[in-house]
Short mmCIF file of C-alpha atoms and ligand atoms in Angstrom, two decimals:
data_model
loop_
_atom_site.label_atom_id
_atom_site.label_comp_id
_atom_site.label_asym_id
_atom_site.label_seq_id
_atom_site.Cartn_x
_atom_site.Cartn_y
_atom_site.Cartn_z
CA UNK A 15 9.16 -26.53 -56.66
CA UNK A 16 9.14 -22.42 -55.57
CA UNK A 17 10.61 -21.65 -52.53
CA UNK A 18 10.88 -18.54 -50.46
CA UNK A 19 14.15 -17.61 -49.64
CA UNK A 20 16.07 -14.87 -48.10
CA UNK A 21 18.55 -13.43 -50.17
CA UNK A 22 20.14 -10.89 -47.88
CA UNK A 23 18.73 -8.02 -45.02
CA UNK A 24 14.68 -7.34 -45.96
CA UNK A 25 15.40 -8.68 -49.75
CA UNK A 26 13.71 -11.77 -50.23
CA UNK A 27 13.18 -13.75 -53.98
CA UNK A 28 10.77 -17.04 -54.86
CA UNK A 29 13.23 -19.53 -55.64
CA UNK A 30 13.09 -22.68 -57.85
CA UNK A 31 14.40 -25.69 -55.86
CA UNK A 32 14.52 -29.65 -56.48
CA UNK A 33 12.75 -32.28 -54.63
CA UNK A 34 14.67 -35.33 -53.08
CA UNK A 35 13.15 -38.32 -53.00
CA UNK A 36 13.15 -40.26 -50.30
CA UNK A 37 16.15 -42.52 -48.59
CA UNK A 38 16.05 -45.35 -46.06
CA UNK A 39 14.01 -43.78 -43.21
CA UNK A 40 12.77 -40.86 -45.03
CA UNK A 41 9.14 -39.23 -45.30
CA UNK A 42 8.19 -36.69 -48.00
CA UNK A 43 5.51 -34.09 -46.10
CA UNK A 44 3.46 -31.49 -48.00
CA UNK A 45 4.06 -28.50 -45.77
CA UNK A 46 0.54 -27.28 -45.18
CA UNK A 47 1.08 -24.65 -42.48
CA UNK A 48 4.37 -22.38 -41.62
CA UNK A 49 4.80 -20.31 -38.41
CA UNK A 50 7.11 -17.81 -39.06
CA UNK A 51 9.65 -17.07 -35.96
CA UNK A 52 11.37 -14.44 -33.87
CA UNK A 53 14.96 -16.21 -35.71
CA UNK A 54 13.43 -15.96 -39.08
CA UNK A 55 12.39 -12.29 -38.43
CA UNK A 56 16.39 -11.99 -37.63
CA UNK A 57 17.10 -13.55 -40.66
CA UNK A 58 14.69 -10.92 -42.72
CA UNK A 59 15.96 -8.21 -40.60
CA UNK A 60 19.39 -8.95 -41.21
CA UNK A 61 20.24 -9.75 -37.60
CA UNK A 62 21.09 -13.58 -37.05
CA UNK A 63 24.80 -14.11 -37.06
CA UNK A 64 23.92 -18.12 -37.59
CA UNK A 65 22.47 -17.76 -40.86
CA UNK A 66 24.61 -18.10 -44.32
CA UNK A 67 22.32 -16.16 -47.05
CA UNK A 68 20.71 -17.34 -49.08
CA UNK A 69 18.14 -19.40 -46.57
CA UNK A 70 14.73 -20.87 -46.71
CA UNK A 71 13.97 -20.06 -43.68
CA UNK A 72 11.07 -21.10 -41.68
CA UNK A 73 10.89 -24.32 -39.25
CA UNK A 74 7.47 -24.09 -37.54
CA UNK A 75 6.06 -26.95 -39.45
CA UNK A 76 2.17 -28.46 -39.84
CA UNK A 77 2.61 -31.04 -42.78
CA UNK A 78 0.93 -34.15 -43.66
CA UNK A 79 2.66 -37.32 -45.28
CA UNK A 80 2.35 -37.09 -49.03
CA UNK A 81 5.23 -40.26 -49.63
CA UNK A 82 7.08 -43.05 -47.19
CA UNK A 83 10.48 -43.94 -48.00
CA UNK A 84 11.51 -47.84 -47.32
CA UNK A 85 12.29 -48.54 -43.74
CA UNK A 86 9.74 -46.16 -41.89
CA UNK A 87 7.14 -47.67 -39.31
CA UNK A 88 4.42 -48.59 -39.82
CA UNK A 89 2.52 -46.11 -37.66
CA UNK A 90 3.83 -43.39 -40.02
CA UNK A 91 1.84 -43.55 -43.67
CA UNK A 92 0.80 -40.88 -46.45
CA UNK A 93 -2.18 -39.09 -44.85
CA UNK A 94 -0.83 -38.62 -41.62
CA UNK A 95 -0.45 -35.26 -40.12
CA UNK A 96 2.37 -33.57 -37.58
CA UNK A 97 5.25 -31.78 -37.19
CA UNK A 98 9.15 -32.10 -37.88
CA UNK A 99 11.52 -31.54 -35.24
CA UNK A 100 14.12 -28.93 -36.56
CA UNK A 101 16.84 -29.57 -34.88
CA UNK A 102 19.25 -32.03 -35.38
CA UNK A 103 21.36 -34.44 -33.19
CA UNK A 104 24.74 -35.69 -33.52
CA UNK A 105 24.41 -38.51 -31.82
CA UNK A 106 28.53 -38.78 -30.66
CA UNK A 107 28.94 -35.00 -28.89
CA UNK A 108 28.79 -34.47 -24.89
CA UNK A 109 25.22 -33.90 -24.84
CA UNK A 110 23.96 -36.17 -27.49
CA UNK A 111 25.93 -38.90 -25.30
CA UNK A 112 23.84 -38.10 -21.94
CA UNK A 113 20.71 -38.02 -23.78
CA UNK A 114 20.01 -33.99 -23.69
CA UNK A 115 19.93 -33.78 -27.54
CA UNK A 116 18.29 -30.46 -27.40
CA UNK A 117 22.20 -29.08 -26.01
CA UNK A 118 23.71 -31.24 -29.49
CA UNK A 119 27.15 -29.13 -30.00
CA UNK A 120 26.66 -29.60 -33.88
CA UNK A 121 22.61 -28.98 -34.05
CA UNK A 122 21.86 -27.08 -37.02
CA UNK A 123 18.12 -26.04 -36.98
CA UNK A 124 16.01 -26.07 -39.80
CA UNK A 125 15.57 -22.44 -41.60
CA UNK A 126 18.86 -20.80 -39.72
CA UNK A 127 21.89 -23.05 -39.99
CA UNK A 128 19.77 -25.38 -43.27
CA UNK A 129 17.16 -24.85 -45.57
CA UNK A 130 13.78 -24.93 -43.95
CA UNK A 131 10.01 -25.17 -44.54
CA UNK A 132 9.09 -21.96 -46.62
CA UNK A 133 8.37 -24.49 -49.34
CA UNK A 134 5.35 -26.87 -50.45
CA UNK A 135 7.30 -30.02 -50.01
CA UNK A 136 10.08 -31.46 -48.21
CA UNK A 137 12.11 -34.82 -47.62
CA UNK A 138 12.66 -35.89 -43.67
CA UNK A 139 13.83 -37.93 -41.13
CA UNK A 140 11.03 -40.20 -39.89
CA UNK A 141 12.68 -39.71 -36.30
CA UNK A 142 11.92 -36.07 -36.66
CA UNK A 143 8.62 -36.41 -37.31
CA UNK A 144 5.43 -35.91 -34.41
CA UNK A 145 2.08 -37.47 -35.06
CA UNK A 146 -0.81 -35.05 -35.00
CA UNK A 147 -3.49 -36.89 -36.04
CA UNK A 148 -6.59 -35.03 -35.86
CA UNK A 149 -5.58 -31.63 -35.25
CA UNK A 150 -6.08 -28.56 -37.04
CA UNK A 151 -3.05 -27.23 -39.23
CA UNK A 152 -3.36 -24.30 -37.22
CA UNK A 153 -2.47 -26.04 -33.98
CA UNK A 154 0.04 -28.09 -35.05
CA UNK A 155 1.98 -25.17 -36.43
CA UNK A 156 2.35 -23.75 -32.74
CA UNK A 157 3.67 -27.32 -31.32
CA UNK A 158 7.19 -26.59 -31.95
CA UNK A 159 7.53 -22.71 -30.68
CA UNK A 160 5.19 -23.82 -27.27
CA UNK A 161 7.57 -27.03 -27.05
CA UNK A 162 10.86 -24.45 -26.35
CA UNK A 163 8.65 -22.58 -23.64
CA UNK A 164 7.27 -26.05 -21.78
CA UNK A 165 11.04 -26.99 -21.82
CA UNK A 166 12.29 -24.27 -19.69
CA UNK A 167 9.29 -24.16 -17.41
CA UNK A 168 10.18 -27.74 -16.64
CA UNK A 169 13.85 -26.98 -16.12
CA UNK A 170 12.68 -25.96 -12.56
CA UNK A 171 11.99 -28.98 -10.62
CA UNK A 172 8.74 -27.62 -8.92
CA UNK A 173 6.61 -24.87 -9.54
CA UNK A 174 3.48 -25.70 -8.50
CA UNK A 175 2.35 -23.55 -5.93
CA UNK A 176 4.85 -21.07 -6.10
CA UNK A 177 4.74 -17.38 -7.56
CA UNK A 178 7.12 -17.66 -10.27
CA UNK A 179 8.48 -14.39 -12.34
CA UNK A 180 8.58 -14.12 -16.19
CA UNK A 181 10.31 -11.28 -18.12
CA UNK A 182 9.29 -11.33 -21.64
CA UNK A 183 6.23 -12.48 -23.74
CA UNK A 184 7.48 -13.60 -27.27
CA UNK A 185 6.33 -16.49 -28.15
CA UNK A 186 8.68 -18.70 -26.27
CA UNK A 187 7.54 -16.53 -22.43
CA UNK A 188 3.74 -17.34 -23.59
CA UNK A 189 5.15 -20.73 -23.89
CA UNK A 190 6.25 -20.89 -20.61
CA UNK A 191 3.23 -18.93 -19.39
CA UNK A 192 0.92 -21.65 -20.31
CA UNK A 193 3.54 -24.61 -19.05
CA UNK A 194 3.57 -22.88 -15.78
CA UNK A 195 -0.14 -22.76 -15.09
CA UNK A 196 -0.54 -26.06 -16.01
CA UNK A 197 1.59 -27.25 -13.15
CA UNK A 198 0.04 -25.19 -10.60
CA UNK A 199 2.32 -21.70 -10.56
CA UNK A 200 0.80 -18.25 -9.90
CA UNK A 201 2.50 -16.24 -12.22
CA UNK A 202 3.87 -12.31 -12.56
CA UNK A 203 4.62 -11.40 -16.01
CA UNK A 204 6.29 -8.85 -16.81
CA UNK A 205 7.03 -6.90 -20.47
CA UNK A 206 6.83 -3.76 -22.38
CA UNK A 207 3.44 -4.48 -24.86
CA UNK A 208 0.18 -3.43 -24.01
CA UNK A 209 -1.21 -6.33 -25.72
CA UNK A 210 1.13 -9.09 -25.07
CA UNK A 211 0.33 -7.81 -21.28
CA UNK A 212 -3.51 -8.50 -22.29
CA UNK A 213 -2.90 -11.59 -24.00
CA UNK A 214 -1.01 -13.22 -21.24
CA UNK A 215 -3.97 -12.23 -18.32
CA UNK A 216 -6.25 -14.15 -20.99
CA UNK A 217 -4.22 -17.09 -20.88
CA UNK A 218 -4.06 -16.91 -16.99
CA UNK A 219 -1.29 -14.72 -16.30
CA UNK A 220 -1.90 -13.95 -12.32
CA UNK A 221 -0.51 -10.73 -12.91
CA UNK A 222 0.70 -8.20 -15.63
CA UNK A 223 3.04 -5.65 -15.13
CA UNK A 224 4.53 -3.30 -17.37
CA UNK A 225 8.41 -3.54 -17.06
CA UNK A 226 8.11 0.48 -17.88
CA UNK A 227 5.47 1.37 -15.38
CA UNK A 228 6.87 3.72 -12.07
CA UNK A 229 5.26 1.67 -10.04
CA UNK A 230 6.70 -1.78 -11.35
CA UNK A 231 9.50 -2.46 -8.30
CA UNK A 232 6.84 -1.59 -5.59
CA UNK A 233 4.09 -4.17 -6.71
CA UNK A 234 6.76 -6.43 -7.06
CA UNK A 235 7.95 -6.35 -3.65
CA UNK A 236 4.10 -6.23 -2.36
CA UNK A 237 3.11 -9.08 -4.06
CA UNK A 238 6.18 -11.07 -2.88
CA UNK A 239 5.82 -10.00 0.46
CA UNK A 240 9.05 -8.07 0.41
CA UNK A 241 11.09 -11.46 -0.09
CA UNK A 242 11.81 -11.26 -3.83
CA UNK A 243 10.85 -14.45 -6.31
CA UNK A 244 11.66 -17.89 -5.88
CA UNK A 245 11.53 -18.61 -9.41
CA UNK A 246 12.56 -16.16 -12.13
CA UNK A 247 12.32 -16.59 -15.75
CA UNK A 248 14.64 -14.58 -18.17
CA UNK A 249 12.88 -14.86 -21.94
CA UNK A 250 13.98 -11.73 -23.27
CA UNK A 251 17.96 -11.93 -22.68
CA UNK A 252 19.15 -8.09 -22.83
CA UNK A 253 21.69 -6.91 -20.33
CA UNK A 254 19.41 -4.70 -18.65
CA UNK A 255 16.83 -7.66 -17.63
CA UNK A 256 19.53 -9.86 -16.97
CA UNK A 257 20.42 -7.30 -14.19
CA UNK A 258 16.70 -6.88 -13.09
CA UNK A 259 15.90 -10.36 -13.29
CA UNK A 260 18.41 -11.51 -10.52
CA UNK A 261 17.78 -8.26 -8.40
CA UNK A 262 14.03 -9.37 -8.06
CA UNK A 263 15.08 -13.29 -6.91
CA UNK A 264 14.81 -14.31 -3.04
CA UNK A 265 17.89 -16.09 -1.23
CA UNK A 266 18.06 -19.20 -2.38
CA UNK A 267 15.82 -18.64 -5.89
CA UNK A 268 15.86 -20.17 -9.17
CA UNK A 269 16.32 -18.12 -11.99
CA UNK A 270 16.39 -19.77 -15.75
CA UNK A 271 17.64 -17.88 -18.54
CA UNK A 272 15.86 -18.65 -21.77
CA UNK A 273 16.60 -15.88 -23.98
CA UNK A 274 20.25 -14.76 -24.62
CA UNK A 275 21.93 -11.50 -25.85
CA UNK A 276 24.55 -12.39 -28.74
CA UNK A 277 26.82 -10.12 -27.41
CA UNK A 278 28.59 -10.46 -24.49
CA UNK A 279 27.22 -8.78 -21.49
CA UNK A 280 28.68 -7.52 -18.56
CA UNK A 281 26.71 -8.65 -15.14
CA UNK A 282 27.74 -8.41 -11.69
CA UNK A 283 27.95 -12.30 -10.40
CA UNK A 284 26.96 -10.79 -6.84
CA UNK A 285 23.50 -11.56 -6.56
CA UNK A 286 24.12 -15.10 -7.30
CA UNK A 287 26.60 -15.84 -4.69
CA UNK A 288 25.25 -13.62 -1.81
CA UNK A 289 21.51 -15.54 -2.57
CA UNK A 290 23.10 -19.00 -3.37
CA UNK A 291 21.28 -18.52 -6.40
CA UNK A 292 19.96 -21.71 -8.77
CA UNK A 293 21.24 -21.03 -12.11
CA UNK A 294 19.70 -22.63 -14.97
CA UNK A 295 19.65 -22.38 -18.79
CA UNK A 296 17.27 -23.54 -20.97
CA UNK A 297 18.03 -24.63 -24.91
CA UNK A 298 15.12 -25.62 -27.69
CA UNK A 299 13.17 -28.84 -26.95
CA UNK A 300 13.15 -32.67 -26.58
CA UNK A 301 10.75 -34.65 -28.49
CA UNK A 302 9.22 -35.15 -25.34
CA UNK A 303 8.25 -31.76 -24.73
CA UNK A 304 6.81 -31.56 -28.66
CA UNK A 305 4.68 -34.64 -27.20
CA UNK A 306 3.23 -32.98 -24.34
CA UNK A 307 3.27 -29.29 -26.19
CA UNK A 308 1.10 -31.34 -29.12
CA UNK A 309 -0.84 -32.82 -26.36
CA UNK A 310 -1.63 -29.34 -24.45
CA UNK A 311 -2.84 -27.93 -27.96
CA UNK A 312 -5.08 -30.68 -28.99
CA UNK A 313 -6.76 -30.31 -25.61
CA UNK A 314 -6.68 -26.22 -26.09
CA UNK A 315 -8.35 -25.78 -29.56
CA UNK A 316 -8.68 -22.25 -28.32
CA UNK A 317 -5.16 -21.23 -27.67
CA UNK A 318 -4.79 -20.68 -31.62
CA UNK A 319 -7.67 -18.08 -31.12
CA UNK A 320 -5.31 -16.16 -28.96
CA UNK A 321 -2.11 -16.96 -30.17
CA UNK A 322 -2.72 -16.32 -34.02
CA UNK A 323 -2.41 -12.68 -34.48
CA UNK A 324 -1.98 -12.75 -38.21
CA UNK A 325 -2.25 -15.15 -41.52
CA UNK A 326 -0.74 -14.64 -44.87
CA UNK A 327 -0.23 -16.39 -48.22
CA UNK A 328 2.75 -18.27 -48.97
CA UNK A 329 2.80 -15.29 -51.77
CA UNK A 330 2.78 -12.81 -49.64
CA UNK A 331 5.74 -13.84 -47.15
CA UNK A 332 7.71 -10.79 -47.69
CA UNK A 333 4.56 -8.26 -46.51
CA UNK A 334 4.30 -10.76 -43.69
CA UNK A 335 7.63 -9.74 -42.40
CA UNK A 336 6.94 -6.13 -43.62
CA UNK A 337 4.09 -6.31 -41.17
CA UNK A 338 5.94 -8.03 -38.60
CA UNK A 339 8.70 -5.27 -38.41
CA UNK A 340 6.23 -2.84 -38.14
CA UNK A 341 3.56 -4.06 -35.65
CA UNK A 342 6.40 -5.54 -32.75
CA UNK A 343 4.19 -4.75 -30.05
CA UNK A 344 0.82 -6.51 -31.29
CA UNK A 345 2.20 -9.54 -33.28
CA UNK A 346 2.30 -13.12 -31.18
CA UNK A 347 1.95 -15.54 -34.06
CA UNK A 348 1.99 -15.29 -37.92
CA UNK A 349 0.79 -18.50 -39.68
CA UNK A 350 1.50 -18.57 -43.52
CA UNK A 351 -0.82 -20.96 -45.58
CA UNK A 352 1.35 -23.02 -47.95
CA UNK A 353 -0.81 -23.26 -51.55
CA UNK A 354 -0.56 -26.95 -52.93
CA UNK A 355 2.64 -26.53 -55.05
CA UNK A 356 4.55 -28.79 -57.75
CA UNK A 357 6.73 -31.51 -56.11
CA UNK A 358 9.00 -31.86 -59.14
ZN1 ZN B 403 11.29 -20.98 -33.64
ZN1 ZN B 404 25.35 -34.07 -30.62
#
């Protein structure tokens, strides 16, 4: 079958690949739907230090089940539709022990540290796959990236209620946008696009800010009532919001970083102590929070309206990231429609 791979920084090549049938456990899924992703724009651009090249990249998955290998239940059978989880787990490490498989030490995730889904078919783990029966392509494309922004929302133990801070609005701060309204938060966020800004008031937002804007600091400390945040989201993950982020937390606030620089960063640990800060981080997803993000969508038809900035043919991958690179500001979601294709 052709694949899409990339070959090395912005030089990309449709490659032929074999199929593998299936083993014990195994589903074969005809991918029908690829989001493409802030990791496999770092891939394109040359920028992820996980990736070997060549990679297929690409692990934002809406499939259907084309072939069931022996062993698989019975709820799963050719027809069905979902998503793959594209991360793996260990099963033996720290984390895998203790149940947080999202933390696995060894996870390699689909399309960065493996080959992933910029293909028409591919062989899986029947454990990695979530049921979406009855949902648009569309929607279940956007399951996995909302999934990493309901995890971190739900890293803080409450929010409902509470005005909760959130510094960036890639796809994974939208995520945690729509997570937090859903349990009850009034939320500030806070970013540099004009229409991310717009985007997130449509999806509830509270309140937009532009990180840039001179008057950014004072509406802050109005609309806290001069006490700072008691919940802070990081999504973005550059030294300079780092900083901001914990300056703009109340004593005794939560702040979760999602987003992380790959460098390291000097940061002054003051804040954290003289507050008695909560620190949490936040890592990918459990299936779990695929469940409930699948749920949230099927209930939401319209998020996709609002989310899906931009389609493209499975031909035309390469002027999807061209487009990408060049339209930062405006892009939330590219969805790439996968043609039929040749199994063999
Ligand atoms: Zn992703
Ligand atoms: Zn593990």
């Amino acid at each position: 079958m052709k694949a899409f791979a990339i070959e090395k920084k912005e030089q990309c090549t449709f490659t032929t690949i074999d199929h593998t049938a299936p083993k014990e456990g195994e589903i074969v899924v005809a991918v029908k739907v690829l989001g493409l992703c802030g990791s496999d724009l770092k891939t394109y651009q040359g920028h992820n230090p996980m990736v070997e090249y060549p990679i297929i990249p690409g692990h934002e998955i809406a499939c259907e089940v084309v072939e069931v290998g022996p062993g698989v239940p019975a709820g799963i059978s050719v027809g069905s539709r979902g998503t793959v989880m594209p991360y793996t787990r260990c099963g033996v490490c720290p984390a895998c022990k203790s149940g947080r498989f999202n933390t696995c030490s060894t996870n390699r995730t689909m399309g960065v540290a493996r080959p992933g889904a910029a293909r028409p078919f591919m062989t899986v783990h029947h454990d990695d796959f979530i049921p979406c029966d009855g949902m648009d392509y569309s929607d279940i494309a956007l399951v996995e990236p909302l999934s990493v922004g309901r995890h971190a929302a739900n890293r803080v133990p409450s929010v409902d209620g509470k005005l909760v801070l959130l510094y960036g609005l890639g796809i994974i701060g939208v995520g945690i946008l729509i997570e937090l309204k859903r349990l009850g938060a009034k939320v500030i966020v806070a970013d540099v696009a004009k229409d991310k800004l717009a985007l997130a008031l449509r999806l509830g937002a509270d309140y937009a800010l532009d990180i840039k804007d001179a008057e950014f600091d004072s509406t802050i400390d109005r609309l806290s009532g001069g006490m700072g945040l008691d919940i802070v989201f990081d999504a973005v993950g550059s030294a300079k919001i780092v900083e901001a982020a914990l300056a703009k937390t109340a004593v005794a606030a939560t702040i979760v970083f999602v987003g992380y620089h790959t460098d390291t960063i000097p940061f002054n640990t003051k804040p954290i102590v003289s507050k008695e800060l909560s620190v949490y981080g936040s890592r990918n997803a459990l299936k779990a929070d695929f469940e409930g993000s699948r749920d949230n969508l099927r209930s939401n038809p319209a998020l996709k309206d609002l989310l899906v900035t931009n389609r493209f043919a499975f031909s035309e991958l390469t002027e999807a990231f061209r487009y990408w690179v060049d339209n930062r500001g405006s892009v939330m979601k590219i969805l790439v429609d996968m043609p039929e294709g040749e199994r063999k």
